[in-house]
PDB file of C-alpha atoms in Angstrom:
ATOM      1  CA  MET A1397      29.218  -7.089  53.280  1.00 32.00           C
ATOM      2  CA  MET A1398      25.854  -7.281  54.948  1.00 34.00           C
ATOM      3  CA  MET A1399      25.043 -10.710  56.286  1.00 42.00           C
ATOM      4  CA  MET A1400      21.765 -11.603  57.868  1.00 38.00           C
ATOM      5  CA  MET A1401      21.591 -14.780  59.889  1.00 38.00           C
ATOM      6  CA  ARG A1402      18.404 -16.513  60.954  1.00 35.00           C
ATOM      7  CA  GLY A1403      18.261 -18.493  64.196  1.00 35.00           C
ATOM      8  CA  ASN A1404      17.248 -18.252  67.875  1.00 34.00           C
ATOM      9  CA  ASP A1405      18.170 -15.382  70.208  1.00 35.00           C
ATOM     10  CA  ALA A1406      20.033 -15.869  73.466  1.00 35.00           C
ATOM     11  CA  ASN A1407      22.655 -14.039  75.467  1.00 35.00           C
ATOM     12  CA  CYS A1408      25.836 -14.614  73.485  1.00 36.00           C
ATOM     13  CA  ASN A1409      28.008 -11.612  74.228  1.00 34.00           C
ATOM     14  CA  GLY A1410      30.635 -10.843  71.627  1.00 33.00           C
ATOM     15  CA  CYS A1411      32.257  -7.533  70.854  1.00 31.00           C
ATOM     16  CA  GLU A1412      29.592  -6.035  68.620  1.00 31.00           C
ATOM     17  CA  ILE A1413      28.077  -8.735  66.423  1.00 35.00           C
ATOM     18  CA  HIS A1414      26.009 -11.353  68.193  1.00 35.00           C
ATOM     19  CA  GLY A1415      23.128 -13.767  67.794  1.00 38.00           C
ATOM     20  CA  GLN A1416      22.323 -17.293  68.921  1.00 39.00           C
ATOM     21  CA  ASN A1417      21.523 -20.611  67.194  1.00 39.00           C
ATOM     22  CA  LEU A1418      22.089 -19.042  63.812  1.00 45.00           C
ATOM     23  CA  GLY A1419      20.650 -21.029  60.978  1.00 38.00           C
ATOM     24  CA  GLY A1420      20.274 -18.822  57.908  1.00 40.00           C
ATOM     25  CA  LEU A1421      22.185 -16.274  55.863  1.00 42.00           C
ATOM     26  CA  ASP A1422      20.171 -13.733  53.962  1.00 38.00           C
ATOM     27  CA  SER A1423      22.493 -11.062  52.590  1.00 42.00           C
ATOM     28  CA  PHE A1424      25.742  -9.196  52.847  1.00 52.00           C
ATOM     29  CA  ASP A1425      27.636  -6.489  51.005  1.00 50.00           C
ATOM     30  CA  LYS A1426      31.296  -6.096  50.119  1.00 56.00           C
ATOM     31  CA  SER A1427      33.493  -3.539  48.400  1.00 59.00           C
ATOM     32  CA  SER A1428      36.521  -4.204  46.230  1.00 69.00           C
ATOM     33  CA  ARG A1429      38.779  -3.856  49.305  1.00 79.00           C
ATOM     34  CA  GLY A1430      36.972  -5.984  51.878  1.00 83.00           C
ATOM     35  CA  ILE A1431      33.798  -6.838  53.769  1.00 83.00           C
ATOM     36  CA  CYS A1432      31.967  -3.596  54.647  1.00 81.00           C
ATOM     37  CA  SER A1433      29.143  -4.634  56.961  1.00 78.00           C
ATOM     38  CA  VAL A1434      27.265  -7.469  58.589  1.00 75.00           C
ATOM     39  CA  GLN A1435      23.683  -7.709  59.804  1.00 72.00           C
ATOM     40  CA  ILE A1436      22.084 -10.720  61.464  1.00 70.00           C
ATOM     41  CA  GLU A1437      18.468 -11.885  61.526  1.00 70.00           C
ATOM     42  CA  TYR A1438      17.517 -14.197  64.378  1.00 68.00           C
ATOM     43  CA  ASP A1439      14.433 -15.702  65.939  1.00 64.00           C
ATOM     44  CA  ARG A1440      13.377 -14.354  69.335  1.00 70.00           C
ATOM     45  CA  ASN A1441      10.501 -16.430  70.689  1.00 73.00           C
ATOM     46  CA  GLY A1442       9.078 -17.090  67.221  1.00 71.00           C
ATOM     47  CA  GLN A1443       9.540 -13.533  65.905  1.00 72.00           C
ATOM     48  CA  PHE A1444      12.334 -12.707  63.443  1.00 70.00           C
ATOM     49  CA  ILE A1445      14.426  -9.740  64.593  1.00 72.00           C
ATOM     50  CA  TRP A1446      17.196  -7.868  62.723  1.00 72.00           C
ATOM     51  CA  SER A1447      20.331  -6.877  64.570  1.00 73.00           C
ATOM     52  CA  VAL A1448      21.783  -3.442  64.031  1.00 73.00           C
ATOM     53  CA  LYS A1449      24.005  -3.209  60.980  1.00 74.00           C
ATOM     54  CA  HIS A1450      27.687  -3.409  61.920  1.00 74.00           C
ATOM     55  CA  GLY A1451      30.106  -1.608  59.615  1.00 76.00           C
ATOM     56  CA  SER A1452      29.412   0.923  56.880  1.00 78.00           C
ATOM     57  CA  ASN A1453      27.190   1.489  53.864  1.00 75.00           C
ATOM     58  CA  GLY A1454      30.249   1.498  51.584  1.00 72.00           C
ATOM     59  CA  GLY A1455      29.689  -1.809  49.836  1.00 70.00           C
ATOM     60  CA  THR A1456      28.942  -2.048  46.149  1.00 69.00           C
ATOM     61  CA  THR A1457      27.941  -5.697  45.719  1.00 67.00           C
ATOM     62  CA  PRO A1458      25.029  -6.945  47.844  1.00 68.00           C
ATOM     63  CA  HIS A1459      24.596 -10.705  48.196  1.00 69.00           C
ATOM     64  CA  ARG A1460      21.736 -12.787  49.550  1.00 68.00           C
ATOM     65  CA  ILE A1461      21.894 -16.288  50.944  1.00 71.00           C
ATOM     66  CA  LYS A1462      18.844 -17.981  52.421  1.00 71.00           C
ATOM     67  CA  LEU A1463      19.328 -21.162  54.415  1.00 71.00           C
ATOM     68  CA  GLU A1464      16.540 -23.677  55.021  1.00 74.00           C
ATOM     69  CA  TYR A1465      16.625 -23.348  58.813  1.00 69.00           C
ATOM     70  CA  PRO A1466      16.303 -25.539  60.864  1.00 71.00           C
ATOM     71  CA  HIS A1467      17.233 -28.242  58.319  1.00 79.00           C
ATOM     72  CA  GLU A1468      20.270 -26.329  57.048  1.00 80.00           C
ATOM     73  CA  VAL A1469      22.624 -24.711  59.542  1.00 79.00           C
ATOM     74  CA  LEU A1470      25.897 -22.831  59.378  1.00 81.00           C
ATOM     75  CA  THR A1471      28.747 -25.211  60.282  1.00 85.00           C
ATOM     76  CA  CYS A1472      31.963 -23.341  59.438  1.00 87.00           C
ATOM     77  CA  ILE A1473      33.179 -19.926  58.315  1.00 88.00           C
ATOM     78  CA  SER A1474      36.496 -19.298  56.587  1.00 91.00           C
ATOM     79  CA  GLY A1475      38.085 -16.361  54.871  1.00 91.00           C
ATOM     80  CA  TYR A1476      41.066 -14.096  54.441  1.00 92.00           C
ATOM     81  CA  TYR A1477      42.197 -10.961  56.230  1.00 91.00           C
ATOM     82  CA  GLY A1478      44.856  -8.419  55.370  1.00 91.00           C
ATOM     83  CA  CYS A1479      45.717  -4.755  55.001  1.00 88.00           C
ATOM     84  CA  ILE A1480      43.350  -2.442  53.130  1.00 82.00           C
ATOM     85  CA  SER A1481      46.117  -1.736  50.631  1.00 76.00           C
ATOM     86  CA  LYS A1482      49.718  -2.931  50.318  1.00 75.00           C
ATOM     87  CA  ASN A1483      51.385  -0.961  53.138  1.00 73.00           C
ATOM     88  CA  GLU A1484      48.324   0.471  54.863  1.00 74.00           C
ATOM     89  CA  ARG A1485      46.875  -0.502  58.244  1.00 75.00           C
ATOM     90  CA  PRO A1486      44.500  -1.611  59.736  1.00 79.00           C
ATOM     91  CA  GLN A1487      43.863  -5.204  58.765  1.00 88.00           C
ATOM     92  CA  ILE A1488      40.342  -6.047  57.623  1.00 88.00           C
ATOM     93  CA  ILE A1489      38.310  -9.089  56.576  1.00 88.00           C
ATOM     94  CA  LYS A1490      38.932  -9.415  52.817  1.00 88.00           C
ATOM     95  CA  SER A1491      36.862 -12.508  52.033  1.00 88.00           C
ATOM     96  CA  LEU A1492      34.328 -14.838  53.676  1.00 87.00           C
ATOM     97  CA  THR A1493      33.105 -18.328  52.759  1.00 89.00           C
ATOM     98  CA  PHE A1494      30.190 -19.965  54.569  1.00 86.00           C
ATOM     99  CA  TYR A1495      29.792 -23.742  54.938  1.00 87.00           C
ATOM    100  CA  THR A1496      26.454 -25.258  55.877  1.00 84.00           C
ATOM    101  CA  SER A1497      25.134 -28.724  56.549  1.00 86.00           C
ATOM    102  CA  ARG A1498      24.115 -28.756  52.854  1.00 88.00           C
ATOM    103  CA  GLY A1499      26.908 -26.991  51.007  1.00 89.00           C
ATOM    104  CA  LYS A1500      29.142 -23.963  50.520  1.00 91.00           C
ATOM    105  CA  TYR A1501      28.407 -20.289  49.799  1.00 86.00           C
ATOM    106  CA  GLY A1502      31.211 -18.113  48.515  1.00 88.00           C
ATOM    107  CA  PRO A1503      33.896 -17.059  48.552  1.00 89.00           C
ATOM    108  CA  PHE A1504      32.675 -13.482  48.798  1.00 83.00           C
ATOM    109  CA  GLY A1505      35.531 -11.043  48.313  1.00 84.00           C
ATOM    110  CA  GLU A1506      39.124 -11.524  47.214  1.00 86.00           C
ATOM    111  CA  GLU A1507      40.968 -14.518  48.641  1.00 92.00           C
ATOM    112  CA  VAL A1508      44.170 -12.613  49.422  1.00 91.00           C
ATOM    113  CA  GLY A1509      46.042 -12.192  52.683  1.00 92.00           C
ATOM    114  CA  THR A1510      46.109 -14.556  55.642  1.00 93.00           C
ATOM    115  CA  PHE A1511      43.690 -17.502  55.670  1.00 94.00           C
ATOM    116  CA  PHE A1512      41.501 -18.229  58.731  1.00 92.00           C
ATOM    117  CA  THR A1513      38.806 -20.768  59.524  1.00 90.00           C
ATOM    118  CA  SER A1514      36.471 -21.637  62.370  1.00 85.00           C
ATOM    119  CA  THR A1515      36.660 -25.046  63.981  1.00 70.00           C
ATOM    120  CA  THR A1516      35.364 -27.858  61.776  1.00 66.00           C
ATOM    121  CA  THR A1517      33.402 -30.208  64.053  1.00 67.00           C
ATOM    122  CA  GLU A1518      30.068 -31.961  64.150  1.00 74.00           C
ATOM    123  CA  GLY A1519      28.628 -28.667  65.273  1.00 76.00           C
ATOM    124  CA  LYS A1520      26.810 -25.571  64.154  1.00 79.00           C
ATOM    125  CA  VAL A1521      27.596 -21.896  64.552  1.00 77.00           C
ATOM    126  CA  VAL A1522      25.354 -20.513  67.302  1.00 74.00           C
ATOM    127  CA  CYS A1523      26.921 -17.109  67.843  1.00 74.00           C
ATOM    128  CA  LEU A1524      28.837 -14.566  65.790  1.00 74.00           C
ATOM    129  CA  HIS A1525      30.861 -11.777  67.326  1.00 75.00           C
ATOM    130  CA  GLY A1526      33.336  -9.292  65.987  1.00 78.00           C
ATOM    131  CA  ARG A1527      34.365  -5.709  65.498  1.00 81.00           C
ATOM    132  CA  SER A1528      33.831  -3.212  62.702  1.00 80.00           C
ATOM    133  CA  SER A1529      34.555   0.329  61.617  1.00 80.00           C
ATOM    134  CA  PHE A1530      34.248   1.197  57.918  1.00 80.00           C
ATOM    135  CA  TYR A1531      35.075  -2.472  57.238  1.00 82.00           C
ATOM    136  CA  LEU A1532      34.577  -5.661  59.215  1.00 80.00           C
ATOM    137  CA  ASP A1533      37.913  -6.096  61.002  1.00 83.00           C
ATOM    138  CA  ALA A1534      37.320  -8.983  63.441  1.00 83.00           C
ATOM    139  CA  PHE A1535      35.054 -12.011  63.245  1.00 78.00           C
ATOM    140  CA  GLY A1536      34.538 -14.915  65.646  1.00 78.00           C
ATOM    141  CA  VAL A1537      32.128 -17.766  66.248  1.00 78.00           C
ATOM    142  CA  HIS A1538      30.786 -19.919  69.069  1.00 75.00           C
ATOM    143  CA  MET A1539      29.903 -23.501  68.184  1.00 76.00           C
ATOM    144  CA  GLN A1540      27.352 -25.967  69.534  1.00 78.00           C
ATOM    145  CA  HIS A1541      27.357 -29.739  69.056  1.00 73.00           C
ATOM    146  CA  TRP A1542      24.719 -30.600  66.431  1.00 66.00           C
ATOM    147  CA  LEU A1543      23.528 -34.102  65.578  1.00 61.00           C
ATOM    148  CA  GLY A1544      21.532 -33.133  62.507  1.00 62.00           C
ATOM    149  CA  SER A1545      18.004 -32.071  61.704  1.00 54.00           C
ATOM    150  CA  GLY A1546      15.434 -33.353  64.179  1.00 51.00           C
ATOM    151  CA  GLN A1547      18.005 -34.500  66.724  1.00 46.00           C
ATOM    152  CA  LYS A1548      18.788 -32.934  70.091  1.00 43.00           C
ATOM    153  CA  THR A1549      21.764 -30.645  70.495  1.00 41.00           C
ATOM    154  CA  SER A1550      24.081 -30.422  73.443  1.00 41.00           C
ATOM    155  CA  LYS A1551      26.190 -27.359  74.189  1.00 40.00           C
ATOM    156  CA  ILE A1552      29.958 -27.580  74.051  1.00 38.00           C
ATOM    157  CA  SER A1553      32.467 -24.847  74.671  1.00 35.00           C
ATOM    158  CA  LEU A1554      34.272 -24.172  71.412  1.00 36.00           C
ATOM    159  CA  PHE A1555      35.502 -20.674  70.659  1.00 36.00           C
ATOM    160  CA  LYS A1556      37.386 -19.261  67.707  1.00 36.00           C
ATOM    161  CA  LYS A1557      38.176 -15.605  67.166  1.00 37.00           C
ATOM    162  CA  PHE A1558      39.887 -14.309  64.047  1.00 37.00           C
TER     163      PHE A1558
END
């Protein structure tokens, strides 16, 4: 899965995947076993920048999601994780669903294994972090209080790692 997020850059240090004030999803790629890769697009001082691609090129089904940032923001991420096959380790992200201030995208991948979700608040996802090898195997978010389009935001300290 390759996922490209659009938003504003800042120093949000996660394991390998990071970005700040994320507001748009452009694309991602998955295989039949799980999410293969993630890539984030963010705004750095008015210029859109792509992060490095985290994961592998093994996906077979590319997907594109474009949010109407700043009016539409990512508010919650949920999904499933589990073993690559029945008795095989390691555990990987099998499915992801993205919730925005305007709707839902997904699920992308098979909804099998253990369910996870980020905190559901009146906030927006401002930072993604995680870990990958051939597949995406860890995924976390940082949240920021969000009062809606055109209103000021105030930072709060919410953290969820899957």
